[in-house]
Short mmCIF file of C-alpha atoms and ligand atoms in Angstrom, two decimals:
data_model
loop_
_atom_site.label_atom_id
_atom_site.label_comp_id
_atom_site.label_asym_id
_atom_site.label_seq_id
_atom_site.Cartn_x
_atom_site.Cartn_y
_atom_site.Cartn_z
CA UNK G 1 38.74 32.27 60.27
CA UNK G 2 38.90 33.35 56.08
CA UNK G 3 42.03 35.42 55.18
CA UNK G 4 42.18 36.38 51.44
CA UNK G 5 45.85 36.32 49.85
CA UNK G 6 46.55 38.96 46.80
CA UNK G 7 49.60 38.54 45.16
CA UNK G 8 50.21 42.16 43.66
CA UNK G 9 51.28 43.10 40.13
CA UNK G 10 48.77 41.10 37.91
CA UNK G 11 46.94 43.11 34.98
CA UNK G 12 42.73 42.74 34.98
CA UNK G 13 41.67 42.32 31.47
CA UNK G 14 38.20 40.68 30.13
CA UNK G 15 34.78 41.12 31.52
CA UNK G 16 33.31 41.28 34.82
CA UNK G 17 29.40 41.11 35.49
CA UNK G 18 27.98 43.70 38.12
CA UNK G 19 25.40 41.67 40.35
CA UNK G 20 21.93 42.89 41.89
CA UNK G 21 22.57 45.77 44.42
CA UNK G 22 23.02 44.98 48.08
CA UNK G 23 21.63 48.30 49.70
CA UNK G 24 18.50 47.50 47.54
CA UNK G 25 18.38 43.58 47.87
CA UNK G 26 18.04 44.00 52.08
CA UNK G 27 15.67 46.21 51.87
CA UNK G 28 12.96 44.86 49.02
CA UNK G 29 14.09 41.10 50.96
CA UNK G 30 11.93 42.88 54.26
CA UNK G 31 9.38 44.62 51.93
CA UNK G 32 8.40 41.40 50.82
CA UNK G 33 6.37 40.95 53.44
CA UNK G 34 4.22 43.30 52.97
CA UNK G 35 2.19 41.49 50.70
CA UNK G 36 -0.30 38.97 50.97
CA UNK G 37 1.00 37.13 48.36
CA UNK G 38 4.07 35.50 47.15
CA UNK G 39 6.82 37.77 45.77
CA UNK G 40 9.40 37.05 43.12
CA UNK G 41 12.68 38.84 43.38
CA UNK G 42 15.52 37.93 40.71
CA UNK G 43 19.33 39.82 40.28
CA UNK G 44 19.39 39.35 43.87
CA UNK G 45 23.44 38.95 44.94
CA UNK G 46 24.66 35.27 46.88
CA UNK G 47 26.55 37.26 49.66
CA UNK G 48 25.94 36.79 53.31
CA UNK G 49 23.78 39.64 54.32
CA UNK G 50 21.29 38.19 52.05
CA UNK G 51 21.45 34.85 54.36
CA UNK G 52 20.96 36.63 57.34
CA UNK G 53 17.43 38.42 55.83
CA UNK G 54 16.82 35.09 54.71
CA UNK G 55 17.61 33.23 58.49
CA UNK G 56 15.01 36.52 60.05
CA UNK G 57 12.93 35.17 57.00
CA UNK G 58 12.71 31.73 58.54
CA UNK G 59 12.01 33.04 62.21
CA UNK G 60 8.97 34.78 61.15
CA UNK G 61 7.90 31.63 59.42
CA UNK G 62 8.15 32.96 55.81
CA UNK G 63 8.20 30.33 53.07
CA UNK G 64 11.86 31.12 51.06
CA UNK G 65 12.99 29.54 47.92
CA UNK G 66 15.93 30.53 45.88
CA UNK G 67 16.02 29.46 42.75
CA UNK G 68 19.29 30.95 40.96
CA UNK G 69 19.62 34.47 41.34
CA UNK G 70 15.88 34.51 42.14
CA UNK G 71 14.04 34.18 45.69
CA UNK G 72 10.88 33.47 45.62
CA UNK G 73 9.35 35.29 49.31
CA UNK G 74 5.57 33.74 50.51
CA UNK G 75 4.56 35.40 54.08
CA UNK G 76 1.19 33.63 53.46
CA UNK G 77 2.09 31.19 56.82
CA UNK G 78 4.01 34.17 58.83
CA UNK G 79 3.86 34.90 62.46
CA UNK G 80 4.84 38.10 63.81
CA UNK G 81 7.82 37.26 66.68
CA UNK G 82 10.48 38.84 68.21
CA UNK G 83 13.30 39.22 65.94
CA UNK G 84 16.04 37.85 68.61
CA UNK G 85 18.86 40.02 69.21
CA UNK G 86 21.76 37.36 67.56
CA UNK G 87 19.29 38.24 64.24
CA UNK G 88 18.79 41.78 64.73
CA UNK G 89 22.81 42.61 65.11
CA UNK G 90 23.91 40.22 61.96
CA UNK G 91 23.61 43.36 59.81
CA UNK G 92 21.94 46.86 59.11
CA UNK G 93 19.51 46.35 57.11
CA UNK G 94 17.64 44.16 59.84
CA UNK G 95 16.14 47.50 60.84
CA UNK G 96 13.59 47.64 57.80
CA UNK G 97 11.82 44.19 59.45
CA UNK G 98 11.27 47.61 61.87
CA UNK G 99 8.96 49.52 58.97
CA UNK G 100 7.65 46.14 57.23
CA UNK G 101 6.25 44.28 60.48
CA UNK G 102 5.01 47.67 61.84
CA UNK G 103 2.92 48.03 58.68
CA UNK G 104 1.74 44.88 57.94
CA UNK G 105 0.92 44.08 62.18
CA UNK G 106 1.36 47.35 63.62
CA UNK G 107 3.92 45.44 65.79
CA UNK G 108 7.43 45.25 66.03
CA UNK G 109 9.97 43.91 68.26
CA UNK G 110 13.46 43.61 67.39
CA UNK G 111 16.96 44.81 68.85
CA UNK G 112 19.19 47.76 67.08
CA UNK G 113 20.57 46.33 64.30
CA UNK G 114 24.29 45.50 63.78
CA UNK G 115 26.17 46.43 60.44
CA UNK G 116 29.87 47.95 59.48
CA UNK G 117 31.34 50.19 62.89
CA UNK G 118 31.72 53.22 60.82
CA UNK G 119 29.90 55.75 63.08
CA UNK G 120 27.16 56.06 65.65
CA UNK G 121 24.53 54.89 63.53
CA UNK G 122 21.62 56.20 65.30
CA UNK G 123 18.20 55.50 64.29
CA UNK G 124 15.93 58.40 65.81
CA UNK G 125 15.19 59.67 62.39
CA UNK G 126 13.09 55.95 61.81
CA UNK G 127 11.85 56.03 64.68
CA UNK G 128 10.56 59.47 64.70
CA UNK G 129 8.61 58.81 61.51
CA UNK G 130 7.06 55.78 63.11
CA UNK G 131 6.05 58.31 65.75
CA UNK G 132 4.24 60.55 63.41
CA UNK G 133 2.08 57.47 61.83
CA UNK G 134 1.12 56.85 64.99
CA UNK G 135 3.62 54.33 66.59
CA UNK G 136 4.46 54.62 70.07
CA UNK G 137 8.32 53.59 70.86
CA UNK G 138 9.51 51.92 73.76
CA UNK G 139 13.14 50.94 74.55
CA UNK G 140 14.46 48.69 77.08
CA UNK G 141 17.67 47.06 77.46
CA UNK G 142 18.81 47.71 73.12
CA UNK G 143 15.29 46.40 72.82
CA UNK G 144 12.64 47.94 70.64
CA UNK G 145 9.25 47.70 71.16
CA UNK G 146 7.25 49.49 67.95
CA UNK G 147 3.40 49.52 67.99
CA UNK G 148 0.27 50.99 67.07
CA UNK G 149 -3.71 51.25 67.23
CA UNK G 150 -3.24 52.05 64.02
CA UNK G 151 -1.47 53.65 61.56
CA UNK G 152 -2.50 57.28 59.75
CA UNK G 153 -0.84 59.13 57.17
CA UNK G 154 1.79 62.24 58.13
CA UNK G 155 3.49 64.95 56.75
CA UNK G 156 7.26 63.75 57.63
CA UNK G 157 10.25 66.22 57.50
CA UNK G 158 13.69 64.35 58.02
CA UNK G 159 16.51 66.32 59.13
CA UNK G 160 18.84 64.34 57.44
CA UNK G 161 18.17 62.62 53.71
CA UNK G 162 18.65 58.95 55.77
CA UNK G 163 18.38 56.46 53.31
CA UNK G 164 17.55 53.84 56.00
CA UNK G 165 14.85 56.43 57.68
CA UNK G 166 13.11 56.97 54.19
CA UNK G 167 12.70 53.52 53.20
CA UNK G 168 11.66 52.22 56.38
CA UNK G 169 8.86 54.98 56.86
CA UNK G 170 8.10 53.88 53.37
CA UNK G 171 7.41 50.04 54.16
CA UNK G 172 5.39 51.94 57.80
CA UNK G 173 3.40 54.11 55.57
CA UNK G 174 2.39 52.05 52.39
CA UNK G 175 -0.37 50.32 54.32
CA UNK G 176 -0.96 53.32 56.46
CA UNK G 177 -4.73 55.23 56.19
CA UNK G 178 -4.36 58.39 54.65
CA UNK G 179 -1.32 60.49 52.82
CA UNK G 180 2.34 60.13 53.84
CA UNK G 181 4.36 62.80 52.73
CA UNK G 182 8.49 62.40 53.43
CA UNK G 183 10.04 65.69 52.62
CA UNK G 184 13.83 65.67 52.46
CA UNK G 185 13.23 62.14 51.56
CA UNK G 186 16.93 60.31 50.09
CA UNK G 187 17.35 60.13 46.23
CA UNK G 188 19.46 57.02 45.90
CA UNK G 189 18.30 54.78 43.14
CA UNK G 190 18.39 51.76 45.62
CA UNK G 191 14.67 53.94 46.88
CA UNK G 192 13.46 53.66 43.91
CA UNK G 193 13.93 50.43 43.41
CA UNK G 194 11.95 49.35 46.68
CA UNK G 195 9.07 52.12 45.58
CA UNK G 196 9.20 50.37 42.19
CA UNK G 197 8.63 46.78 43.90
CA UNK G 198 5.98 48.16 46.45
CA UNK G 199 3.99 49.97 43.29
CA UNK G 200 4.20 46.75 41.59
CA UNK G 201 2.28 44.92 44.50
CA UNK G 202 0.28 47.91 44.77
CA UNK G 203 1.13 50.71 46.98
CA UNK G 204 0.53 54.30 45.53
CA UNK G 205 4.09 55.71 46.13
CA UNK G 206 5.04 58.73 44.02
CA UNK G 207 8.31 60.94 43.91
CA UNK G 208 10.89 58.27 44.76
CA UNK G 209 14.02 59.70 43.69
CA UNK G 210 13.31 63.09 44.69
CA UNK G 211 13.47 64.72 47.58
CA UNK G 212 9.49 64.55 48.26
CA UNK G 213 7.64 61.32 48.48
CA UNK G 214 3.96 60.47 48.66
CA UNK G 215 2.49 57.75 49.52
CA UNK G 216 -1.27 56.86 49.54
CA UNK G 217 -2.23 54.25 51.72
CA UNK G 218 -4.01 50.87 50.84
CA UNK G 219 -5.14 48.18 52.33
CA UNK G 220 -3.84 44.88 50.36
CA UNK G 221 -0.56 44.31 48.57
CA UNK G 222 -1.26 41.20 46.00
CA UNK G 223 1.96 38.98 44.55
CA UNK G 224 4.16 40.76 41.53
CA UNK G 225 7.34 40.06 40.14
CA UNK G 226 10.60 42.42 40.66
CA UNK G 227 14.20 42.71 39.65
CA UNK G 228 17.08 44.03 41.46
CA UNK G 229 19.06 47.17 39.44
CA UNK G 230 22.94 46.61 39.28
CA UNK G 231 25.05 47.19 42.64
CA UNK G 232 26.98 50.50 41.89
CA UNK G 233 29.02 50.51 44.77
CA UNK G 234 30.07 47.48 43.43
CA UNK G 235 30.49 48.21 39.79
CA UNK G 236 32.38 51.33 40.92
CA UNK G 237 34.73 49.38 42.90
CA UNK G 238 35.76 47.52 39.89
CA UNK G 239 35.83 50.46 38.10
CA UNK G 240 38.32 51.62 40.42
CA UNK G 241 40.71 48.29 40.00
CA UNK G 242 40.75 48.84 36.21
CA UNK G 243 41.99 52.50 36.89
CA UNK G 244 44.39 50.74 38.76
CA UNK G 245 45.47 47.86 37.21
CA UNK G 246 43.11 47.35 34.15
CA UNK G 247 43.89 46.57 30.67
CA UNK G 248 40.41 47.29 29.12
CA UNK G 249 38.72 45.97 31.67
CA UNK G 250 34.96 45.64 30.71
CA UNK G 251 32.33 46.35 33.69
CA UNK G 252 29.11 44.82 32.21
CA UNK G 253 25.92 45.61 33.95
CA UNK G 254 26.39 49.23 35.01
CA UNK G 255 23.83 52.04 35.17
CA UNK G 256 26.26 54.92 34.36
CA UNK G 257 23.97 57.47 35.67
CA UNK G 258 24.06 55.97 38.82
CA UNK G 259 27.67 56.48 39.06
CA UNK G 260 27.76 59.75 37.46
CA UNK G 261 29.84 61.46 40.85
CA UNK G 262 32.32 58.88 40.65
CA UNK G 263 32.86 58.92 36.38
CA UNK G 264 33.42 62.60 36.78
CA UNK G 265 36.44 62.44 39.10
CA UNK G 266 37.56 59.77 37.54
CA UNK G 267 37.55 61.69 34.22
CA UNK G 268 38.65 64.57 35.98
CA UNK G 269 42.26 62.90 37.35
CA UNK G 270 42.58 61.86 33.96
CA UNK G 271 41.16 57.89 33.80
CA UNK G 272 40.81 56.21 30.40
CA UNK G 273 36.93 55.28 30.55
CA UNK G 274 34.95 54.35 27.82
CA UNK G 275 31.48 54.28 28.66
CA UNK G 276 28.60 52.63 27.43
CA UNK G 277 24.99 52.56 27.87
CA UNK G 278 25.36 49.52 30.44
CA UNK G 279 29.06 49.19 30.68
CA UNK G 280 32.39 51.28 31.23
CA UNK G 281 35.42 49.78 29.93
CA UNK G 282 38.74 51.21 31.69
CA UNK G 283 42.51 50.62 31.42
CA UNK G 284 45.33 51.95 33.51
CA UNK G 285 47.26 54.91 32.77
CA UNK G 286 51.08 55.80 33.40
CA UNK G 287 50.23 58.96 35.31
CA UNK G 288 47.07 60.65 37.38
CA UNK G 289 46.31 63.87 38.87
CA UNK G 290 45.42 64.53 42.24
CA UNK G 291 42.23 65.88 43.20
CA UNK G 292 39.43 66.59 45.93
CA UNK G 293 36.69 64.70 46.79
CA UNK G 294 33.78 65.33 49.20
CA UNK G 295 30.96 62.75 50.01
CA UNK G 296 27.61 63.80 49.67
CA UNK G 297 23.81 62.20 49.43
CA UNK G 298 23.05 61.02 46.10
CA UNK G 299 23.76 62.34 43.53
CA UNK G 300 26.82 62.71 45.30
CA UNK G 301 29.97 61.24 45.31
CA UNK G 302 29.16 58.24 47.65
CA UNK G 303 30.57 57.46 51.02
CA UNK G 304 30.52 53.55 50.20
CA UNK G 305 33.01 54.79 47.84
CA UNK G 306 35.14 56.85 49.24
CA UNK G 307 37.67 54.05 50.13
CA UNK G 308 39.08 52.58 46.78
CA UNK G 309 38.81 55.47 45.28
CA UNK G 310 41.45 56.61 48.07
CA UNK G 311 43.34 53.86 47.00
CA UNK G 312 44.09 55.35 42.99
CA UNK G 313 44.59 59.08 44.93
CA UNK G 314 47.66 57.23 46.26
CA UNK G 315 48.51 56.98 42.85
CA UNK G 316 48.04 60.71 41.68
CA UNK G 317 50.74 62.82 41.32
CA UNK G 318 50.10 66.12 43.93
CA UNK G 319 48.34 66.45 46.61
CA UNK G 320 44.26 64.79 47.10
CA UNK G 321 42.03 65.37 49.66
CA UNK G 322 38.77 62.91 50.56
CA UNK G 323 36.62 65.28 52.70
CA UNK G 324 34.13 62.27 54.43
CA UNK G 325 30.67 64.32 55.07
CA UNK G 326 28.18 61.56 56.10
CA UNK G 327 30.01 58.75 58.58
CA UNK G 328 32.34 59.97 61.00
CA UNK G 329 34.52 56.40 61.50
CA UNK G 330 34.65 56.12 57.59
CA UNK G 331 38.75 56.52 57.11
CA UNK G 332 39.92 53.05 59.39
CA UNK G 333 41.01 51.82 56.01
CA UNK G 334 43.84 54.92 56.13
CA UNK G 335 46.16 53.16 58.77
CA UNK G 336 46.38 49.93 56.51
CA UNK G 337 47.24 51.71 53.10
CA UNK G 338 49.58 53.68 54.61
CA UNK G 339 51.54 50.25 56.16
CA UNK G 340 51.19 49.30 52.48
CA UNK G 341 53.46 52.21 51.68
CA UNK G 342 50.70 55.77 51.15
CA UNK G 343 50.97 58.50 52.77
CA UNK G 344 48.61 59.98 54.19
CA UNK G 345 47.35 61.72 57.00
CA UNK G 346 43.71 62.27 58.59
CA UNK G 347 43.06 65.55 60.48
CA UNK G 348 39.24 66.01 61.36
CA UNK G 349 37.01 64.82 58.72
CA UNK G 350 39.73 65.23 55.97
CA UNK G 351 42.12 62.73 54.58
CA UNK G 352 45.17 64.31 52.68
CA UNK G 353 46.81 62.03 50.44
CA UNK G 354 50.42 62.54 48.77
CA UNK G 355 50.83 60.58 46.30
CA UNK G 356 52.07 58.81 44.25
CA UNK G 357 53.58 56.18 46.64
CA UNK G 358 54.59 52.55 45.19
CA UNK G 359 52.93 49.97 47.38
CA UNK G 360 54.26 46.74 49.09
CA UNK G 361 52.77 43.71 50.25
CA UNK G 362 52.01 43.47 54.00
CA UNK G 363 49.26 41.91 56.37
CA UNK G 364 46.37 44.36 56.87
CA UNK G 365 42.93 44.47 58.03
CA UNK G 366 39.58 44.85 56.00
CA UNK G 367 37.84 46.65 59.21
CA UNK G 368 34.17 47.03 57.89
CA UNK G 369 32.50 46.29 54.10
CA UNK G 370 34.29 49.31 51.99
CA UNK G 371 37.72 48.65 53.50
CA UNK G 372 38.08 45.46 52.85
CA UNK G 373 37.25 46.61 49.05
CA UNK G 374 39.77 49.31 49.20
CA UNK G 375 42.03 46.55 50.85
CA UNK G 376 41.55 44.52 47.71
CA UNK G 377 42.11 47.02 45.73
CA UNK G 378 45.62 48.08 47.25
CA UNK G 379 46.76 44.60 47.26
CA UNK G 380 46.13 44.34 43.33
CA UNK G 381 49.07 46.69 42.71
CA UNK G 382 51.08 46.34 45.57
CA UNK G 383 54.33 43.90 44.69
CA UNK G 384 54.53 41.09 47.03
CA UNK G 385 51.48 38.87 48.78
CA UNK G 386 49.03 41.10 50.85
CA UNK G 387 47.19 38.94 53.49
CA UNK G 388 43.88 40.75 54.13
CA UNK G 389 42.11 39.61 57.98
CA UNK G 390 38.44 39.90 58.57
CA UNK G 391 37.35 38.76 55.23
CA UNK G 392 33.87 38.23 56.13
CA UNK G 393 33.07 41.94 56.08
CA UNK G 394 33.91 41.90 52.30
CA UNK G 395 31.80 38.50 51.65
CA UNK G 396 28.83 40.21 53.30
CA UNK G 397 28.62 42.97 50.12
CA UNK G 398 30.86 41.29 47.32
CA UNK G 399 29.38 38.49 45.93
CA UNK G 400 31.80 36.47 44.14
CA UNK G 401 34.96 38.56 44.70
CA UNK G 402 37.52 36.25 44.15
CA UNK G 403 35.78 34.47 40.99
CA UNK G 404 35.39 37.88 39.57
CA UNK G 405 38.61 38.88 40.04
CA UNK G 406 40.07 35.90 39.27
CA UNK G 407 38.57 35.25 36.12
CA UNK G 408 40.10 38.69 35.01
CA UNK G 409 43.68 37.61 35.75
CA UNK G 410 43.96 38.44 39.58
CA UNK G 411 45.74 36.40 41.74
CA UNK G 412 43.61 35.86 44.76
CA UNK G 413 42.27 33.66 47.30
CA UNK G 414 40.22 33.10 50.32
CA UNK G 415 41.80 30.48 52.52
CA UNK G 416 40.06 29.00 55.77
CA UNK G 417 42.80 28.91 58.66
C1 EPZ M 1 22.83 53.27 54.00
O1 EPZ M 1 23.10 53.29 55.41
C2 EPZ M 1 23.68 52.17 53.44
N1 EPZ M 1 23.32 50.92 54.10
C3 EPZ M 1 25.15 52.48 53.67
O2 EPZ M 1 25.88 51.47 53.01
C4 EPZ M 1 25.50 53.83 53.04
O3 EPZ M 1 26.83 54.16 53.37
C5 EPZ M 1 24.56 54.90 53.59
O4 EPZ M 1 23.17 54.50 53.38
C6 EPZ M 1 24.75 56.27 52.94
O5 EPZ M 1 24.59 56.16 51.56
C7 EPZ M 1 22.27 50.23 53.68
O6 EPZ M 1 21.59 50.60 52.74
C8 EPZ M 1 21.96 48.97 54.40
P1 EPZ M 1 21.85 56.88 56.37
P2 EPZ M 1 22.15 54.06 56.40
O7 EPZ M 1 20.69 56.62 57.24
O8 EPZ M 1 20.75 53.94 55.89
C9 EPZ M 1 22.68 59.70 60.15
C10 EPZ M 1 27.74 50.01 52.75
O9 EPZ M 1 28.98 49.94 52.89
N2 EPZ M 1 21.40 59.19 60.71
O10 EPZ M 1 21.60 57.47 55.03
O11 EPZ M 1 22.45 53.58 57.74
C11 EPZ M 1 23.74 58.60 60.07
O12 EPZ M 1 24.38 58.40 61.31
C12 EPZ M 1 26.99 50.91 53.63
O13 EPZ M 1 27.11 49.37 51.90
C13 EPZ M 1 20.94 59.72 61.89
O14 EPZ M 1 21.56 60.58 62.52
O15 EPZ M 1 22.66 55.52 56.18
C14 EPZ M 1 24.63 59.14 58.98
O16 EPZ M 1 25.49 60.08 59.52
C15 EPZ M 1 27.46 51.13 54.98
N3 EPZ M 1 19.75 59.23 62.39
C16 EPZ M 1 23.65 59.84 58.03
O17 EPZ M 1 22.47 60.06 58.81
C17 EPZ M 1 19.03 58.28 61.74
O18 EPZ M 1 17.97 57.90 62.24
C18 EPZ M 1 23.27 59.05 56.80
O19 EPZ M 1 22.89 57.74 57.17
C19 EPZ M 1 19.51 57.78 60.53
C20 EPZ M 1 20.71 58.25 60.02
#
């Protein structure tokens, strides 16, 4: 078992380098099969949700080759198998091999995927869109079964803007016959970035980033090359530290307008951000002001960062409120930071922080991905040595935490006990 150890109280200062996205890497890792050709993918992140794509990868006999922060994908040998159930529940994003192997075999058989406990997770909304291009479902035993004659064009309405549901009836639909249309598609950059990669090998997907997308069938997808945009989940996490602890801390490799929700509050409670056209530098300041936040579908404020920034409310002077809109098991982080000394209190789908509270070292928990981030984040300023448990749900969506961190003056590490 990995425990990380954070001894509180150090001041981050220098530069740290945002890596390729994770929400986009495990989904353009399954669109990659798609084509008939080889792909190369570069910016994509070393953390262990990419290894698992690249184990389900292996299964389906796809040649794989990293080469730095490349990975070089060639489905030119690849059978079409059941994607075992110890593969399917390793993370989430399994569920796009759903979308990708229905489009390129109209075939699919794989078990509901696994991924951070933060809610039901259902995944009618992909499923239903398989329906409409034709797909018929069947279930047996947390077994799916996904498969068609073949596979027509549809006018698709989503009930909610899933960001899993629109990309995966974007891999179904790109080699569908005839128009797709998703309506109340998602907006999160990480879509565009897979419609970006799919147009590049040759689908005809407009309106990616909007709330209606097209997409024109075709029948072959030839080899291209692709790059990963930054991780701002990540980037904002960091962001987040610096308001916490930083002394100009430099974030290098940023898309501010991806972040845009998150810059505003911070702004708003009174942060010291400079920001650039691909970086934001940030250093702590003496005093905060509280403040509400609600999460919301992109352009939103983001659930995935909802937790550290719950962190630096701990720190605001008043009364803050995080109002969580899309997960309903998104606040198990609360219980920990208030051992480490916050207080706060959950009552429905609201968290009401008083702050601000000093913090003190203590063991806690990271209980899924963003969590263990907001874990990290608590520890930084916390006096004492915070032991954090379940450290592999962090490793799965931060690559090189403890590098990065460290290299900024943090004083952390990941022992194996
Ligand atoms: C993606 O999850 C991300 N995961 C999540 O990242 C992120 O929190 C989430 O989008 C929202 O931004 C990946 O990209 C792998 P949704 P996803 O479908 O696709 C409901 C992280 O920490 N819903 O947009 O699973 C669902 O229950 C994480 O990096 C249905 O009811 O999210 C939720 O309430 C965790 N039926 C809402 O929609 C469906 O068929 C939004 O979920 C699909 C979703």
């Amino acid at each position: 078992m990995k425990i990380m150890e954070v001894e509180g109280g150090n001041q981050l200062t220098g530069t740290i380098r945002i890596s390729g996205a994770k929400n986009a890497t495990v989904a353009l890792i399954p669109a990659a099969i798609l084509s008939d050709e080889e792909s190369t993918i570069c910016n994509i992140p070393e953390i262990t949700d990419t290894k698992a794509l690249c184990d389900i990868l292996n299964l389906l006999n796809v040649e794989v080759k990293r080469a730095s922060e490349s990975i070089i994908i060639n489905p030119q040998k690849m059978k079409n198998v059941e994607i075992k159930e110890e593969f399917s529940k390793k993370l989430r994003a399994s569920y796009y091999f759903m979308g990708a192997l229905l489009g390129k075999y109209k075939k699919a058989v794989m078990y509901f995927p696994g991924g951070c406990s933060i809610g039901a997770r259902p995944i009618d909304l992909h499923l239903k869109g398989f329906e409409a291009l034709g797909a018929k479902v069947t279930y047996d035993n947390n077994k799916y079964i996904v498969e068609a004659e073949e596979l027509k064009g549809a006018n698709i309405y989503l009930d909610i803007a899933s960001v899993g549901a629109t990309i995966n009836i974007m891999l179904a639909a790109v080699k569908a016959k005839g128009k797709t249309i998703i309506d109340n598609a998602a907006k999160e950059p990480e879509i565009v970035n897979i419609a970006t990669f799919l147009n590049n090998m040759g689908a005809k997907i407009t309106g990616a980033g909007t709330s209606t997308i097209k997409i024109e069938g075709v029948e072959y997808l030839h080899k291209c090359f692709h790059e990963v945009i930054p991780d701002r989940i990540e980037a904002g996490t960091y962001i987040i530290m610096g308001a916490l602890c930083g002394n100009s801390l430099k974030i290098d490799n940023v898309i501010p307008e991806h972040i845009d929700a998150l810059l505003s509050k911070l702004e708003e409670i009174g942060a010291d951000l400079e920001v650039g056209s691909d970086y934001v530098i940030v250093s702590k300041q003496n005093s905060y002001k509280s403040t509400t936040i609600k999460t919301a579908v992109y352009p939103g404020f983001a659930t995935d960062m909802q937790q550290a920034f719950t962190v630096l409310l701990t720190q605001c002077s008043g009364k803050s409120k995080v109002v969580e809109t899309i997960f309903e098991n998104r606040f198990m982080h609360v219980a920990y930071l208030n051992e480490l000394g916050a207080n706060i209190t959950i009552k429905n789908q609201t968290a009401t922080i008083i702050g601000k509270t000093p913090l003190k070292a203590t063991n806690v928990v990271a209980t899924d991905l963003r969590a263990g981030a907001a874990m990290v984040a608590a520890a930084l300023i916390a006096t004492g040595k915070t032991t954090i448990t379940n450290v592999e749900h962090i490793l799965r969506g931060y690559e090189q935490i403890v590098e990065k961190l460290t290299s900024v003056g943090a004083k952390i590490a990941i022992k194996e006990i």
